[in-house]
CSV table of C-alpha atoms and ligand atoms in Angstrom, one decimal:
chain,number,residue,atom,x,y,z
A,1,UNK,CA,-17.6,9.0,-19.9
A,2,UNK,CA,-14.1,9.0,-21.5
A,3,UNK,CA,-11.9,8.0,-18.7
A,4,UNK,CA,-8.6,9.9,-17.9
A,5,UNK,CA,-6.5,6.8,-18.1
A,6,UNK,CA,-7.4,3.3,-19.2
A,7,UNK,CA,-5.5,-0.1,-19.6
A,8,UNK,CA,-4.9,-1.6,-23.1
A,9,UNK,CA,-5.7,-5.3,-22.9
A,10,UNK,CA,-5.7,-7.4,-26.1
A,11,UNK,CA,-6.3,-11.1,-26.9
A,12,UNK,CA,-2.6,-12.0,-26.4
A,13,UNK,CA,-2.9,-10.7,-22.8
A,14,UNK,CA,-5.9,-12.9,-22.2
A,15,UNK,CA,-4.2,-15.9,-23.7
A,16,UNK,CA,-1.1,-15.7,-21.5
A,17,UNK,CA,-3.1,-15.3,-18.4
A,18,UNK,CA,-5.4,-18.4,-19.3
A,19,UNK,CA,-2.3,-20.5,-20.1
A,20,UNK,CA,-0.7,-19.5,-16.9
A,21,UNK,CA,-3.9,-20.3,-15.0
A,22,UNK,CA,-3.8,-23.9,-16.4
A,23,UNK,CA,-0.1,-24.4,-15.5
A,24,UNK,CA,1.5,-25.9,-12.5
A,25,UNK,CA,2.2,-22.6,-10.9
A,26,UNK,CA,-0.3,-19.7,-9.8
A,27,UNK,CA,1.9,-17.9,-7.8
A,28,UNK,CA,5.7,-17.9,-7.3
A,29,UNK,CA,6.9,-19.8,-10.4
A,30,UNK,CA,8.7,-19.6,-13.8
A,31,UNK,CA,6.8,-16.6,-15.0
A,32,UNK,CA,7.8,-14.3,-11.9
A,33,UNK,CA,11.5,-14.9,-13.1
A,34,UNK,CA,10.8,-14.4,-16.7
A,35,UNK,CA,8.9,-11.0,-15.7
A,36,UNK,CA,11.6,-9.9,-13.4
A,37,UNK,CA,14.3,-10.4,-16.0
A,38,UNK,CA,12.4,-8.6,-18.6
A,39,UNK,CA,11.8,-5.6,-16.3
A,40,UNK,CA,15.5,-5.6,-15.1
A,41,UNK,CA,16.5,-5.4,-18.8
A,42,UNK,CA,14.2,-2.8,-19.6
A,43,UNK,CA,15.4,-0.9,-16.7
A,44,UNK,CA,19.0,-1.3,-17.6
A,45,UNK,CA,20.1,-2.6,-14.3
A,46,UNK,CA,20.7,-6.3,-12.9
A,47,UNK,CA,18.0,-6.4,-10.3
A,48,UNK,CA,14.1,-6.3,-10.5
A,49,UNK,CA,12.0,-7.4,-7.6
A,50,UNK,CA,8.4,-7.7,-8.5
A,51,UNK,CA,5.6,-6.8,-5.9
A,52,UNK,CA,1.8,-6.5,-5.7
A,53,UNK,CA,1.5,-2.8,-6.2
A,54,UNK,CA,3.3,0.5,-6.7
A,55,UNK,CA,2.6,1.2,-3.1
A,56,UNK,CA,4.2,-2.2,-2.1
A,57,UNK,CA,7.3,-1.3,-4.4
A,58,UNK,CA,7.9,2.1,-2.4
A,59,UNK,CA,7.4,0.2,1.0
A,60,UNK,CA,10.0,-2.3,0.0
A,61,UNK,CA,12.4,0.5,-1.4
A,62,UNK,CA,12.2,2.4,1.9
A,63,UNK,CA,12.7,-0.8,3.8
A,64,UNK,CA,15.8,-1.7,1.6
A,65,UNK,CA,17.0,1.7,2.2
A,66,UNK,CA,17.0,0.9,5.8
A,67,UNK,CA,14.4,3.7,7.0
A,68,UNK,CA,13.6,3.4,10.6
A,69,UNK,CA,11.9,5.6,13.1
A,70,UNK,CA,13.6,9.0,13.5
A,71,UNK,CA,15.0,9.0,9.9
A,72,UNK,CA,13.8,11.7,7.5
A,73,UNK,CA,12.7,11.3,4.0
A,74,UNK,CA,12.8,14.5,1.7
A,75,UNK,CA,10.0,14.2,-1.0
A,76,UNK,CA,7.6,16.1,-3.2
A,77,UNK,CA,4.1,16.9,-2.2
A,78,UNK,CA,2.9,16.8,-5.9
A,79,UNK,CA,2.2,12.9,-5.8
A,80,UNK,CA,-0.1,10.4,-4.7
A,81,UNK,CA,0.1,9.9,-1.0
A,82,UNK,CA,1.6,6.6,-1.1
A,83,UNK,CA,5.1,8.2,-1.9
A,84,UNK,CA,5.0,9.6,1.7
A,85,UNK,CA,2.8,7.1,3.5
A,86,UNK,CA,5.1,4.2,2.7
A,87,UNK,CA,7.9,5.7,4.5
A,88,UNK,CA,5.7,7.2,7.2
A,89,UNK,CA,4.6,3.6,8.2
A,90,UNK,CA,8.3,2.6,8.8
A,91,UNK,CA,8.6,5.6,11.2
A,92,UNK,CA,10.2,8.3,9.1
A,93,UNK,CA,9.4,11.7,9.3
A,94,UNK,CA,8.3,13.1,5.9
A,95,UNK,CA,9.8,16.5,4.9
A,96,UNK,CA,8.3,18.1,1.9
A,97,UNK,CA,10.4,20.1,-0.5
A,98,UNK,CA,8.8,22.3,-3.3
A,99,UNK,CA,8.6,21.3,-7.0
A,100,UNK,CA,9.9,23.0,-10.2
A,101,UNK,CA,7.1,25.2,-11.6
A,102,UNK,CA,7.8,23.9,-15.2
A,103,UNK,CA,7.7,20.0,-14.7
A,104,UNK,CA,6.1,19.6,-11.3
A,105,UNK,CA,9.0,17.4,-10.3
A,106,UNK,CA,10.9,17.9,-7.1
A,107,UNK,CA,13.1,20.9,-7.2
A,108,UNK,CA,16.9,19.7,-6.4
A,109,UNK,CA,17.5,23.2,-4.7
A,110,UNK,CA,14.5,23.0,-2.5
A,111,UNK,CA,15.3,19.2,-1.8
A,112,UNK,CA,18.9,20.3,-0.8
A,113,UNK,CA,17.6,22.9,1.6
A,114,UNK,CA,15.3,20.4,3.4
A,115,UNK,CA,18.2,18.0,4.0
A,116,UNK,CA,19.4,17.5,7.7
A,117,UNK,CA,21.8,15.2,9.5
A,118,UNK,CA,18.8,12.8,9.9
A,119,UNK,CA,17.9,12.5,6.2
A,120,UNK,CA,18.3,9.1,4.7
A,121,UNK,CA,16.4,9.3,1.4
A,122,UNK,CA,15.6,11.8,-1.1
A,123,UNK,CA,12.6,10.5,-3.0
A,124,UNK,CA,11.6,12.2,-6.5
A,125,UNK,CA,8.5,11.5,-8.5
A,126,UNK,CA,8.5,11.3,-12.5
A,127,UNK,CA,5.6,13.6,-12.5
A,128,UNK,CA,3.3,12.8,-15.7
A,129,UNK,CA,6.2,10.6,-16.9
A,130,UNK,CA,8.9,13.2,-17.0
A,131,UNK,CA,12.0,11.9,-15.4
A,132,UNK,CA,13.3,13.8,-12.3
A,133,UNK,CA,16.5,15.9,-12.5
A,134,UNK,CA,18.3,13.0,-11.7
A,135,UNK,CA,21.9,14.4,-12.2
A,136,UNK,CA,21.3,16.9,-9.5
A,137,UNK,CA,19.5,14.5,-7.3
A,138,UNK,CA,22.3,12.1,-7.6
A,139,UNK,CA,24.9,14.7,-6.9
A,140,UNK,CA,23.0,15.7,-3.8
A,141,UNK,CA,22.6,12.0,-2.6
A,142,UNK,CA,26.3,11.4,-3.1
A,143,UNK,CA,27.5,14.7,-1.3
A,144,UNK,CA,25.1,14.1,1.8
A,145,UNK,CA,25.3,10.2,1.6
A,146,UNK,CA,21.7,9.6,1.0
A,147,UNK,CA,19.8,7.1,-0.8
A,148,UNK,CA,18.2,8.5,-4.2
A,149,UNK,CA,14.6,6.9,-4.7
A,150,UNK,CA,12.7,7.5,-7.7
A,151,UNK,CA,9.0,6.9,-7.6
A,152,UNK,CA,8.4,5.9,-11.3
A,153,UNK,CA,4.9,4.9,-11.1
A,154,UNK,CA,4.2,7.2,-14.1
A,155,UNK,CA,7.3,6.6,-16.1
A,156,UNK,CA,8.5,3.1,-17.1
A,157,UNK,CA,9.4,3.6,-20.6
A,158,UNK,CA,10.8,7.2,-20.1
A,159,UNK,CA,14.4,8.1,-20.7
A,160,UNK,CA,16.7,10.9,-19.8
A,161,UNK,CA,19.7,11.6,-22.0
A,162,UNK,CA,19.0,8.2,-23.5
A,163,UNK,CA,19.2,6.5,-20.1
A,164,UNK,CA,16.2,4.6,-19.2
A,165,UNK,CA,14.2,5.3,-16.0
A,166,UNK,CA,15.4,2.6,-13.6
A,167,UNK,CA,19.1,3.3,-14.2
A,168,UNK,CA,18.9,6.9,-12.9
A,169,UNK,CA,18.5,6.4,-9.1
A,170,UNK,CA,19.7,4.1,-6.4
A,171,UNK,CA,16.2,2.6,-6.2
A,172,UNK,CA,13.3,2.9,-8.5
A,173,UNK,CA,9.8,2.0,-7.8
A,174,UNK,CA,7.3,1.1,-10.6
A,175,UNK,CA,3.4,0.8,-10.6
A,176,UNK,CA,1.5,-1.5,-12.8
A,177,UNK,CA,-2.1,-0.3,-11.8
A,178,UNK,CA,-4.2,-0.4,-14.9
A,179,UNK,CA,-4.0,3.4,-15.6
A,180,UNK,CA,-0.2,3.2,-15.5
A,181,UNK,CA,2.1,2.8,-18.6
A,182,UNK,CA,1.6,-0.9,-18.6
A,183,UNK,CA,-0.4,-3.3,-16.3
A,184,UNK,CA,-0.3,-6.4,-14.3
A,185,UNK,CA,-3.9,-5.5,-12.9
A,186,UNK,CA,-2.3,-4.7,-9.5
A,187,UNK,CA,1.4,-4.9,-9.3
A,188,UNK,CA,4.7,-3.1,-9.0
A,189,UNK,CA,8.6,-3.6,-9.0
A,190,UNK,CA,11.6,-2.2,-7.5
A,191,UNK,CA,14.7,-2.1,-9.7
A,192,UNK,CA,18.3,-1.4,-8.5
A,193,UNK,CA,21.9,-1.8,-9.6
A,194,UNK,CA,23.0,-2.6,-6.0
A,195,UNK,CA,23.3,-6.2,-4.9
A,196,UNK,CA,22.9,-5.3,-1.2
A,197,UNK,CA,19.8,-3.1,-1.8
A,198,UNK,CA,18.2,-5.9,-3.9
A,199,UNK,CA,18.9,-8.5,-1.2
A,200,UNK,CA,17.2,-6.4,1.3
A,201,UNK,CA,14.1,-5.6,-0.9
A,202,UNK,CA,13.9,-9.2,-1.9
A,203,UNK,CA,13.9,-10.4,1.8
A,204,UNK,CA,11.5,-7.9,2.9
A,205,UNK,CA,8.8,-8.6,0.3
A,206,UNK,CA,8.9,-12.3,1.3
A,207,UNK,CA,8.7,-12.2,5.2
A,208,UNK,CA,12.4,-11.7,5.8
A,209,UNK,CA,12.9,-15.4,5.3
A,210,UNK,CA,16.3,-16.5,5.2
A,211,UNK,CA,16.8,-19.8,3.2
A,212,UNK,CA,20.5,-19.7,2.3
A,213,UNK,CA,22.1,-22.0,4.9
A,214,UNK,CA,25.4,-20.0,4.7
A,215,UNK,CA,23.5,-17.0,6.0
A,216,UNK,CA,21.5,-18.8,8.6
A,217,UNK,CA,22.1,-18.7,12.6
A,218,UNK,CA,20.6,-22.3,12.8
A,219,UNK,CA,21.6,-24.2,9.6
A,220,UNK,CA,21.6,-27.6,11.1
A,221,UNK,CA,18.0,-27.3,12.2
A,222,UNK,CA,16.9,-29.6,9.4
A,223,UNK,CA,16.3,-29.7,5.6
A,224,UNK,CA,13.0,-27.8,6.2
A,225,UNK,CA,14.6,-25.0,8.0
A,226,UNK,CA,14.1,-21.3,7.1
A,227,UNK,CA,14.5,-18.5,9.4
A,228,UNK,CA,13.5,-14.8,9.8
A,229,UNK,CA,16.3,-12.1,10.6
A,230,UNK,CA,14.2,-9.0,10.1
A,231,UNK,CA,10.4,-8.6,9.7
A,232,UNK,CA,8.9,-8.5,6.3
A,233,UNK,CA,5.5,-9.0,4.6
A,234,UNK,CA,4.0,-11.0,1.7
A,235,UNK,CA,4.2,-8.8,-1.3
A,236,UNK,CA,4.6,-11.6,-3.9
A,237,UNK,CA,3.2,-10.9,-7.4
A,238,UNK,CA,1.6,-14.1,-8.8
A,239,UNK,CA,2.8,-16.0,-11.8
A,240,UNK,CA,-0.5,-15.4,-13.5
A,241,UNK,CA,-0.1,-11.6,-13.3
A,242,UNK,CA,3.7,-11.8,-14.1
A,243,UNK,CA,2.9,-13.5,-17.4
A,244,UNK,CA,0.5,-10.7,-18.1
A,245,UNK,CA,3.3,-8.2,-17.2
A,246,UNK,CA,5.9,-9.8,-19.6
A,247,UNK,CA,3.4,-9.7,-22.3
A,248,UNK,CA,2.4,-6.2,-21.7
A,249,UNK,CA,6.1,-5.2,-21.7
A,250,UNK,CA,6.5,-6.1,-25.1
A,251,UNK,CA,4.0,-3.7,-26.2
A,252,UNK,CA,5.6,-0.8,-24.0
A,253,UNK,CA,7.2,0.8,-27.0
A,254,UNK,CA,3.9,1.1,-28.9
A,255,UNK,CA,2.1,2.5,-25.8
A,256,UNK,CA,4.8,5.1,-25.3
A,257,UNK,CA,4.8,6.1,-29.0
A,258,UNK,CA,0.9,6.4,-29.0
A,259,UNK,CA,0.9,8.6,-25.8
A,260,UNK,CA,3.7,10.9,-27.4
A,261,UNK,CA,1.5,11.1,-30.5
A,262,UNK,CA,-1.6,12.1,-28.4
A,263,UNK,CA,0.5,14.7,-26.5
A,264,UNK,CA,1.7,16.4,-29.7
A,265,UNK,CA,-1.8,16.6,-31.1
A,266,UNK,CA,-3.2,18.1,-27.7
A,267,UNK,CA,-0.1,20.6,-27.7
A,268,UNK,CA,-0.8,21.8,-31.2
A,269,UNK,CA,-4.4,22.1,-30.6
A,270,UNK,CA,-4.3,24.0,-27.1
A,271,UNK,CA,-1.2,26.0,-27.4
A,272,UNK,CA,-2.9,29.2,-28.3
A,273,UNK,CA,-5.3,29.1,-25.3
A,274,UNK,CA,-5.1,32.1,-23.1
A,275,UNK,CA,-4.0,31.6,-19.6
A,276,UNK,CA,-3.4,28.0,-20.2
A,277,UNK,CA,0.1,26.2,-19.6
A,278,UNK,CA,0.9,22.9,-21.5
A,279,UNK,CA,3.0,20.2,-20.0
A,280,UNK,CA,6.9,21.0,-20.6
A,281,UNK,CA,9.2,18.6,-21.9
A,282,UNK,CA,12.7,19.3,-20.7
A,283,UNK,CA,15.7,19.1,-22.8
A,284,UNK,CA,17.1,15.6,-23.1
A,285,UNK,CA,14.0,13.8,-21.9
A,286,UNK,CA,11.9,11.3,-23.8
A,287,UNK,CA,8.8,10.8,-21.3
A,288,UNK,CA,6.3,8.1,-21.5
A,289,UNK,CA,3.4,10.6,-21.1
A,290,UNK,CA,1.4,8.9,-18.3
A,291,UNK,CA,-0.7,12.2,-17.7
A,292,UNK,CA,-1.5,15.1,-19.8
A,293,UNK,CA,-1.4,17.8,-17.1
A,294,UNK,CA,-2.9,21.0,-18.3
A,295,UNK,CA,-2.8,24.2,-16.2
A,296,UNK,CA,-5.9,26.7,-16.4
A,297,UNK,CA,-6.5,29.8,-14.4
A,298,UNK,CA,-6.9,28.8,-10.7
A,299,UNK,CA,-10.1,30.7,-10.1
A,300,UNK,CA,-11.7,28.9,-13.0
A,301,UNK,CA,-10.2,25.3,-12.6
A,302,UNK,CA,-13.3,24.0,-10.8
A,303,UNK,CA,-15.8,25.5,-13.3
A,304,UNK,CA,-13.6,24.2,-16.3
A,305,UNK,CA,-13.3,20.7,-14.7
A,306,UNK,CA,-17.2,20.5,-14.0
A,307,UNK,CA,-18.0,21.5,-17.4
A,308,UNK,CA,-15.6,18.8,-19.0
A,309,UNK,CA,-17.2,16.2,-16.8
A,310,UNK,CA,-20.6,17.3,-17.9
A,311,UNK,CA,-19.4,16.9,-21.3
A,312,UNK,CA,-18.4,13.3,-20.9
A,313,UNK,CA,-14.8,13.9,-20.4
A,314,UNK,CA,-13.6,12.1,-17.5
A,315,UNK,CA,-10.8,14.5,-16.4
A,316,UNK,CA,-9.0,14.3,-13.1
A,317,UNK,CA,-6.7,16.4,-10.9
A,318,UNK,CA,-3.2,15.1,-10.0
A,319,UNK,CA,-2.6,15.9,-7.2
A,320,UNK,CA,-3.7,17.6,-4.1
A,321,UNK,CA,-0.4,18.2,-2.2
A,322,UNK,CA,0.1,15.3,0.0
A,323,UNK,CA,0.3,17.2,3.1
A,324,UNK,CA,-3.0,18.8,2.6
A,325,UNK,CA,-4.4,15.2,3.6
A,326,UNK,CA,-5.8,15.3,7.2
A,327,UNK,CA,-3.5,12.7,8.1
A,328,UNK,CA,-0.6,15.1,7.7
A,329,UNK,CA,-2.6,18.2,8.7
A,330,UNK,CA,-3.2,16.3,12.1
A,331,UNK,CA,0.5,15.9,12.6
A,332,UNK,CA,0.9,19.7,12.1
A,333,UNK,CA,1.7,20.2,8.5
A,334,UNK,CA,0.5,23.5,7.4
A,335,UNK,CA,-0.8,24.8,4.2
A,336,UNK,CA,1.6,27.2,2.4
A,337,UNK,CA,4.6,25.1,2.9
A,338,UNK,CA,5.4,24.4,-0.8
A,339,UNK,CA,3.6,27.2,-2.6
A,340,UNK,CA,4.8,26.2,-6.2
A,341,UNK,CA,3.2,22.7,-5.7
A,342,UNK,CA,0.0,24.4,-4.2
A,343,UNK,CA,-0.3,26.7,-7.1
A,344,UNK,CA,0.4,23.7,-9.8
A,345,UNK,CA,-2.4,21.9,-7.9
A,346,UNK,CA,-4.8,24.8,-8.0
A,347,UNK,CA,-4.4,25.2,-11.9
A,348,UNK,CA,-4.2,21.4,-12.7
A,349,UNK,CA,-6.6,19.4,-14.8
A,350,UNK,CA,-5.4,16.0,-16.3
A,351,UNK,CA,-6.9,15.2,-19.8
A,352,UNK,CA,-7.8,11.7,-21.1
A,353,UNK,CA,-4.3,10.1,-21.9
A,354,UNK,CA,-4.0,6.5,-22.9
A,355,UNK,CA,-2.9,4.4,-25.9
A,356,UNK,CA,-6.4,3.2,-26.7
A,357,UNK,CA,-7.8,6.8,-27.2
A,358,UNK,CA,-8.8,7.1,-30.9
A,359,UNK,CA,-8.2,10.2,-33.1
A,360,UNK,CA,-11.8,11.0,-32.8
A,361,UNK,CA,-11.6,10.7,-29.1
A,362,UNK,CA,-8.9,13.0,-29.0
A,363,UNK,CA,-10.4,15.5,-31.2
A,364,UNK,CA,-13.6,15.3,-28.9
A,365,UNK,CA,-11.4,16.2,-25.9
A,366,UNK,CA,-9.8,19.0,-27.8
A,367,UNK,CA,-13.2,20.6,-28.8
A,368,UNK,CA,-14.6,20.2,-25.2
A,369,UNK,CA,-11.6,21.9,-23.6
A,370,UNK,CA,-11.6,24.7,-26.0
A,371,UNK,CA,-15.2,25.2,-25.2
A,372,UNK,CA,-14.8,24.8,-21.5
A,373,UNK,CA,-11.9,27.2,-21.2
A,374,UNK,CA,-13.9,29.8,-23.3
A,375,UNK,CA,-17.1,29.6,-21.5
A,376,UNK,CA,-16.9,28.0,-18.0
B,1,LIG,C1,-0.2,5.0,-8.8
B,1,LIG,C2,1.0,5.6,-8.0
B,1,LIG,C3,1.5,5.0,-6.7
B,1,LIG,C4,1.1,3.7,-6.3
B,1,LIG,O1,0.9,2.7,-7.0
B,1,LIG,P1,-0.4,1.6,-6.8
B,1,LIG,O2,0.1,0.6,-7.8
B,1,LIG,O3,-1.6,2.2,-7.3
B,1,LIG,O4,-0.2,1.2,-5.5
B,1,LIG,C5,2.6,5.6,-6.2
B,1,LIG,N1,3.1,6.9,-6.5
B,1,LIG,C6,2.4,7.5,-7.6
B,1,LIG,C7,3.2,8.6,-8.2
B,1,LIG,C8,1.4,6.9,-8.4
B,1,LIG,O5,1.0,7.7,-9.4
């Protein structure tokens, strides 16, 4: 089965991991600093805080934004559940706003309509790698005094008007899961231009420990002393995995270029199919195509999906609207709330998309899709 996504690991990746395994440090050491500097530079901001997953990155970002019980977070339903779950675990009420039917990204007008006096964060997702409408969300966040968070699990390497994802929002969360645009096995990072948000993020990922004597309540306790002012967790990314990340980051441009090439070949080969919509690239954006989300007629989506799987094409569906999960249903969320996202979901099939696909693999996918759409 050809998977829908897959890591690209080469000998140089294996070598840096093996070298770090033999070094003095397995976890927090020089490779963490090196990786964080490289991620910050790529994002175009001063601060990167590495963590153990994209989910951890979201949890850290919401904590840094000060989310506490009673606050509201406005976000998209067309995402992996973690975008909402990480805020819900901090006590937030999740308010879902509908998406743009062209891109599947949060619609800024719908987001604005969902904002109340209790809203603290507006969180967009760069669906499939396409950066959210950051100018509109930035404007909304400024006018309503919100924190603008970008879930960029799909989009490290994407740009909008030449500006890298990482520089568009107040806080940006990356995932380095194997299917994403680069990998540290499990891993993620939060990036920000704000010193204050960075300090809070850094504290939360390491138990809330305060080591700076100038900040301590009891600085004279002794040279061993460290103290906790607010609760945190351990989300520290190990040195071994950070070394892998730094090496992968050097190949990100090549990964992004190959993804764009595959996108063009799919587009050219599938554009004539009746009732099928191809992913849209908005003006000014250069997406790192994490997914290739095809839309087929809703009544035949399941049959086409099953025909492709039967043909050895490991397609996926991204995503069931987050509030369809029973955990939200049990809280009273009802289907029909975001009709555009629901229609997007009903039609969506993600085709295989990763840099290691050969030209022959791509042709095989195209032939299978054309056959499935014609006959299933
Ligand atoms: C993958 C993903 C996450 C979670 O990242 P993990 O590294 O798997 O924890 C969050 N949001 C979106 C949109 C994702 O695709």
